[in-house]
Short mmCIF file of C-alpha atoms in Angstrom, two decimals:
data_model
loop_
_atom_site.label_atom_id
_atom_site.label_comp_id
_atom_site.label_asym_id
_atom_site.label_seq_id
_atom_site.Cartn_x
_atom_site.Cartn_y
_atom_site.Cartn_z
CA MET A 1 73.89 176.96 96.00
CA ALA A 2 75.23 174.71 93.24
CA GLY A 3 78.65 175.53 94.23
CA GLY A 4 77.90 174.43 97.76
CA ARG A 5 76.38 171.12 96.57
CA LEU A 6 79.32 170.23 94.45
CA PRO A 7 81.90 169.50 97.25
CA GLY A 8 79.38 167.31 99.18
CA LEU A 9 78.61 165.34 95.93
CA LEU A 10 82.21 164.91 95.27
CA PHE A 11 82.71 163.68 98.92
CA ILE A 12 79.81 161.04 98.46
CA LEU A 13 81.21 159.84 95.17
CA HIS A 14 84.73 159.57 96.65
CA ALA A 15 83.49 157.57 99.66
CA ALA A 16 81.44 155.26 97.42
CA ALA A 17 84.45 154.67 95.21
CA ARG A 18 86.76 154.04 98.36
CA LEU A 19 84.16 151.55 99.70
CA ALA A 20 83.97 149.86 96.32
CA ALA A 21 87.82 149.62 96.28
CA GLU A 22 87.98 148.25 99.79
CA GLN A 23 85.61 145.37 99.09
CA GLU A 24 86.26 142.79 96.33
CA VAL A 25 84.61 139.62 95.36
CA GLU A 26 86.06 137.09 92.97
CA ASN A 27 84.52 134.06 91.31
CA LEU A 28 87.48 131.57 90.83
CA SER A 29 85.44 128.68 89.76
CA GLY A 30 87.52 128.43 86.60
CA LEU A 31 90.43 127.18 88.65
CA SER A 32 88.44 124.08 89.92
CA PRO A 33 89.15 120.88 87.94
CA ASN A 34 85.61 119.84 88.81
CA PRO A 35 83.17 121.61 86.40
CA GLU A 36 80.39 121.21 89.09
CA LYS A 37 82.45 122.89 91.79
CA ASP A 38 82.49 126.61 92.47
CA ILE A 39 85.16 128.80 94.30
CA PHE A 40 84.17 132.14 95.71
CA VAL A 41 86.19 134.74 97.56
CA VAL A 42 85.35 137.87 99.47
CA ARG A 43 88.07 140.37 100.33
CA GLU A 44 87.74 143.49 102.42
CA ASN A 45 90.67 146.00 102.84
CA ARG A 46 92.87 143.79 100.69
CA THR A 47 92.48 140.82 102.92
CA THR A 48 90.43 137.58 102.34
CA CYS A 49 87.60 137.46 104.80
CA LEU A 50 85.40 134.73 103.36
CA MET A 51 86.21 131.84 101.13
CA ALA A 52 83.88 129.05 99.83
CA GLU A 53 84.29 125.98 97.60
CA PHE A 54 81.36 123.67 96.93
CA ALA A 55 79.21 121.96 94.30
CA ALA A 56 75.49 122.77 94.68
CA LYS A 57 72.33 121.70 93.05
CA PHE A 58 68.66 122.46 93.89
CA ILE A 59 65.74 120.02 93.37
CA VAL A 60 62.58 122.10 92.89
CA PRO A 61 59.16 120.65 92.51
CA TYR A 62 56.61 122.57 90.44
CA ASP A 63 53.13 122.05 89.06
CA VAL A 64 52.14 121.43 85.36
CA TRP A 65 48.87 120.61 83.70
CA ALA A 66 48.04 117.07 83.08
CA SER A 67 47.25 115.95 79.52
CA ASN A 68 43.48 116.57 80.32
CA TYR A 69 44.24 120.21 81.37
CA VAL A 70 42.10 119.61 84.51
CA ASP A 71 44.41 117.88 86.88
CA LEU A 72 47.86 119.22 88.15
CA ILE A 73 50.92 116.85 88.18
CA THR A 74 54.25 117.59 89.92
CA GLU A 75 57.37 117.84 87.87
CA GLN A 76 60.88 118.37 89.28
CA ALA A 77 63.53 120.79 88.09
CA ASP A 78 67.20 120.09 88.82
CA ILE A 79 69.02 123.34 89.01
CA PRO A 80 72.79 123.48 89.35
CA LEU A 81 74.72 126.46 90.52
CA SER A 82 76.15 128.17 87.41
CA ARG A 83 79.89 128.48 87.12
CA GLY A 84 79.35 132.01 85.87
CA ALA A 85 77.33 133.17 88.81
CA GLU A 86 77.55 136.87 89.91
CA MET A 87 78.42 137.23 93.49
CA LYS A 88 78.24 139.82 96.37
CA GLY A 89 79.42 139.34 99.94
CA LYS A 90 80.05 141.06 103.20
CA CYS A 91 82.13 140.17 106.18
CA GLY A 92 81.67 141.09 109.83
CA THR A 93 83.11 140.13 113.23
CA ASN A 94 80.20 137.79 114.07
CA GLU A 95 78.02 137.83 110.80
CA SER A 96 78.97 137.18 107.20
CA GLU A 97 77.00 136.74 104.06
CA LEU A 98 77.58 135.30 100.43
CA GLU A 99 75.04 136.03 97.71
CA LEU A 100 75.07 134.45 94.23
CA SER A 101 72.87 134.97 91.23
CA TRP A 102 72.85 133.52 87.71
CA LEU A 103 70.76 133.37 84.43
CA ASP A 104 69.94 137.09 84.64
CA GLN A 105 68.86 137.11 88.30
CA ALA A 106 66.47 134.14 87.63
CA TYR A 107 68.10 132.34 90.50
CA THR A 108 69.60 133.90 93.64
CA LEU A 109 71.18 131.98 96.49
CA LYS A 110 72.01 133.76 99.78
CA LEU A 111 73.96 132.03 102.57
CA SER A 112 74.21 133.76 106.03
CA PHE A 113 76.88 132.88 108.62
CA LEU A 114 76.92 133.52 112.32
CA LYS A 115 79.64 133.25 114.86
CA GLU A 116 78.77 132.92 118.51
CA GLY A 117 80.25 131.99 121.90
CA HIS A 118 78.85 129.48 124.41
CA ASN A 119 79.86 127.94 127.72
CA THR A 120 80.92 124.29 127.87
CA SER A 121 82.44 122.06 130.58
CA ARG A 122 85.88 123.09 129.22
CA GLY A 123 85.04 126.76 129.58
CA PRO A 124 83.79 129.44 127.06
CA GLU A 125 84.11 128.40 123.41
CA ALA A 126 83.18 129.92 120.10
CA SER A 127 81.89 128.32 116.82
CA TRP A 128 80.37 129.47 113.57
CA ARG A 129 77.48 127.98 111.59
CA LEU A 130 75.43 128.39 108.51
CA SER A 131 72.40 130.17 110.01
CA ARG A 132 70.20 130.83 107.02
CA ILE A 133 69.68 129.85 103.39
CA GLN A 134 67.45 131.75 101.02
CA PHE A 135 66.96 130.60 97.39
CA THR A 136 64.87 132.68 95.00
CA TYR A 137 63.89 131.09 91.70
CA ASP A 138 61.67 132.06 88.74
CA THR A 139 59.43 129.28 87.31
CA SER A 140 58.92 131.38 84.13
CA GLU A 141 62.65 130.75 83.26
CA ARG A 142 62.72 128.08 80.52
CA THR A 143 66.06 126.38 81.00
CA TYR A 144 64.86 124.26 83.87
CA PHE A 145 61.08 124.86 84.14
CA LYS A 146 58.84 123.56 81.35
CA ASP A 147 55.20 124.96 81.19
CA ALA A 148 54.86 125.76 84.90
CA VAL A 149 51.42 126.62 86.08
CA SER A 150 51.21 130.34 87.28
CA PRO A 151 54.86 130.98 86.45
CA GLY A 152 56.63 133.54 88.65
CA LYS A 153 59.20 134.12 91.34
CA HIS A 154 59.34 132.07 94.55
CA THR A 155 61.46 131.94 97.60
CA ALA A 156 62.48 128.85 99.50
CA SER A 157 64.03 129.43 102.93
CA SER A 158 65.56 127.55 105.85
CA HIS A 159 63.82 127.49 109.25
CA ARG A 160 65.87 127.81 112.35
CA LEU A 161 69.03 126.44 110.53
CA SER A 162 72.14 125.35 112.46
CA ALA A 163 74.38 123.55 109.84
CA LEU A 164 78.09 123.17 109.10
CA VAL A 165 78.81 123.94 112.81
CA THR A 166 82.70 124.46 113.22
CA PRO A 167 84.91 125.62 115.91
CA ALA A 168 85.87 129.32 115.56
CA GLY A 169 89.19 129.76 113.80
CA ARG A 170 88.81 126.64 111.64
CA SER A 171 87.42 125.79 108.12
CA TYR A 172 84.58 123.41 107.42
CA GLU A 173 85.30 120.41 105.10
CA CYS A 174 82.97 117.75 103.78
CA GLN A 175 83.39 115.86 100.66
CA ALA A 176 80.14 113.76 101.25
CA GLN A 177 76.96 115.01 99.89
CA GLN A 178 74.58 116.76 102.34
CA THR A 179 70.90 117.57 101.82
CA ILE A 180 69.31 120.59 103.32
CA ALA A 181 65.40 121.07 103.11
CA LEU A 182 64.02 124.54 102.29
CA VAL A 183 60.36 125.53 102.45
CA SER A 184 59.02 127.32 99.46
CA SER A 185 56.57 130.10 99.15
CA ASP A 186 55.08 128.13 96.26
CA HIS A 187 52.35 126.11 98.24
CA GLN A 188 54.75 125.26 100.89
CA LYS A 189 56.59 122.85 98.67
CA SER A 190 59.95 121.34 99.86
CA VAL A 191 63.04 122.41 97.91
CA GLN A 192 66.20 120.38 98.35
CA LEU A 193 69.72 121.88 98.39
CA LEU A 194 72.40 119.25 97.67
CA LEU A 195 75.84 120.41 98.76
CA SER A 196 79.08 118.31 98.25
CA GLU A 197 82.81 118.84 98.10
CA VAL A 198 82.41 121.66 100.57
CA ARG A 199 85.31 123.74 102.00
CA LEU A 200 84.17 126.87 103.64
CA GLN A 201 85.42 129.54 106.00
CA PRO A 202 83.50 132.82 106.64
CA PHE A 203 85.48 134.18 109.64
CA ASP A 204 89.01 134.31 110.93
CA ILE A 205 90.94 133.44 107.71
CA PRO A 206 94.67 133.48 108.61
CA ALA A 207 96.13 134.78 105.30
CA ASP A 208 95.02 135.54 101.72
CA PHE A 209 93.36 132.63 99.85
CA VAL A 210 94.60 130.26 102.78
CA PHE A 211 92.05 128.12 104.75
CA SER A 212 92.53 127.39 108.37
CA GLU A 213 92.98 123.86 109.65
CA GLU A 214 89.84 121.82 108.54
CA HIS A 215 87.06 120.50 110.72
CA LYS A 216 85.62 117.49 108.95
CA CYS A 217 81.86 116.65 109.00
CA PRO A 218 80.91 113.41 110.70
CA VAL A 219 80.36 111.55 107.49
CA ASP A 220 83.89 112.17 106.23
CA GLN A 221 85.30 111.24 109.63
CA ARG A 222 83.50 107.92 109.44
CA GLU A 223 84.55 107.23 105.94
CA GLN A 224 88.15 108.05 106.93
CA LEU A 225 87.94 105.57 109.80
CA GLU A 226 86.48 102.98 107.55
CA GLU A 227 89.40 103.39 105.10
CA THR A 228 92.07 103.24 107.86
CA LEU A 229 90.50 100.53 109.94
CA PRO A 230 91.51 97.65 107.70
CA LEU A 231 94.99 98.98 107.58
CA ILE A 232 95.13 99.19 111.37
CA LEU A 233 93.74 95.62 111.85
CA GLY A 234 96.30 94.33 109.22
CA LEU A 235 99.19 95.87 111.19
CA ILE A 236 97.95 94.46 114.42
CA LEU A 237 97.53 91.00 112.78
CA GLY A 238 100.98 91.12 111.35
CA LEU A 239 102.39 92.19 114.79
CA VAL A 240 100.62 89.19 116.50
CA ILE A 241 102.01 86.74 113.77
CA VAL A 242 105.58 88.21 114.33
CA ILE A 243 105.28 87.95 118.14
CA THR A 244 103.83 84.36 117.89
CA LEU A 245 106.72 83.23 115.61
CA GLY A 246 109.29 84.95 117.88
CA ILE A 247 107.94 83.07 120.91
CA TYR A 248 107.87 79.82 118.94
CA HIS A 249 111.48 80.28 117.83
CA ILE A 250 112.72 81.05 121.46
CA HIS A 251 110.77 78.05 122.92
CA HIS A 252 112.34 75.77 120.31
CA LYS A 253 115.89 76.87 120.85
CA LEU A 254 115.40 76.41 124.68
CA THR A 255 113.92 72.86 124.30
CA ALA A 256 116.54 71.92 121.83
CA SER A 257 119.38 72.89 124.25
CA GLN A 258 118.02 70.62 127.21
CA VAL A 259 119.33 67.13 127.74
CA GLN A 260 116.73 64.55 126.51
CA ILE A 261 115.93 61.83 129.11
CA PRO A 262 115.36 58.46 127.45
CA ARG A 263 112.14 56.89 128.00
CA ASP A 264 113.69 53.36 127.92
CA ARG A 265 115.15 52.73 131.45
CA SER A 266 117.73 50.19 130.02
CA GLN A 267 119.49 53.05 128.43
CA TYR A 268 120.25 54.84 131.75
CA LYS A 269 123.42 52.64 132.06
CA HIS A 270 124.92 54.38 129.12
CA MET A 271 124.44 57.70 130.53
CA GLY A 272 126.97 59.52 132.59
#
């Protein structure tokens, strides 16, 4: 009996080792010049299938006792995503996921992505989006929480989220700060996720460690327009000045070459 179980056990161990070898996760945050920005890569079958670069911080309200030990007051914890975060990830054709945890699992962030098709006036098109955020935090952790009432683990989640919507086959980019509200299991408190310097692509990556063409968020597009608009207006103004000077120069030459008729009629006899 033991001899019959051994081959099966070896097969399971071999399959598990093969699966682990086929999926790799890498935290490359040390490559970022910005200490607040993190870089994460998920690879399957030796091919990059998810890449994420962003700076993230959570603003978490929690209760503490007032000085009279009767009333409760609300404090605020600012929790940045740690550079040394442990990570897990999985990739699929239409669903992908990135999970990050830090400070001995006191904090866990799970991002879920969904790719879907839809019909438009231009025909069928596909896009992907951030479809769910789940943030688990422990108010008994002392780095960011001080004397929380009833300390313990809580979960803050998104509700019907449709964020970072991007055409399929492209990456999402947004340098501006974005705020996403999450609802916590701690008395329905509102937890805020602040994201900035985002470059993200959970599907259809063309090559290892290479993002597809970026799709900029509306705020970045507006800021880019505001930066280029003065230059465009300056070029137009310069062109108008050049054209005006050119017309004046041509008009001046034409009028100078014409015979000037004297206003004094007595001078007519000297003409001809």
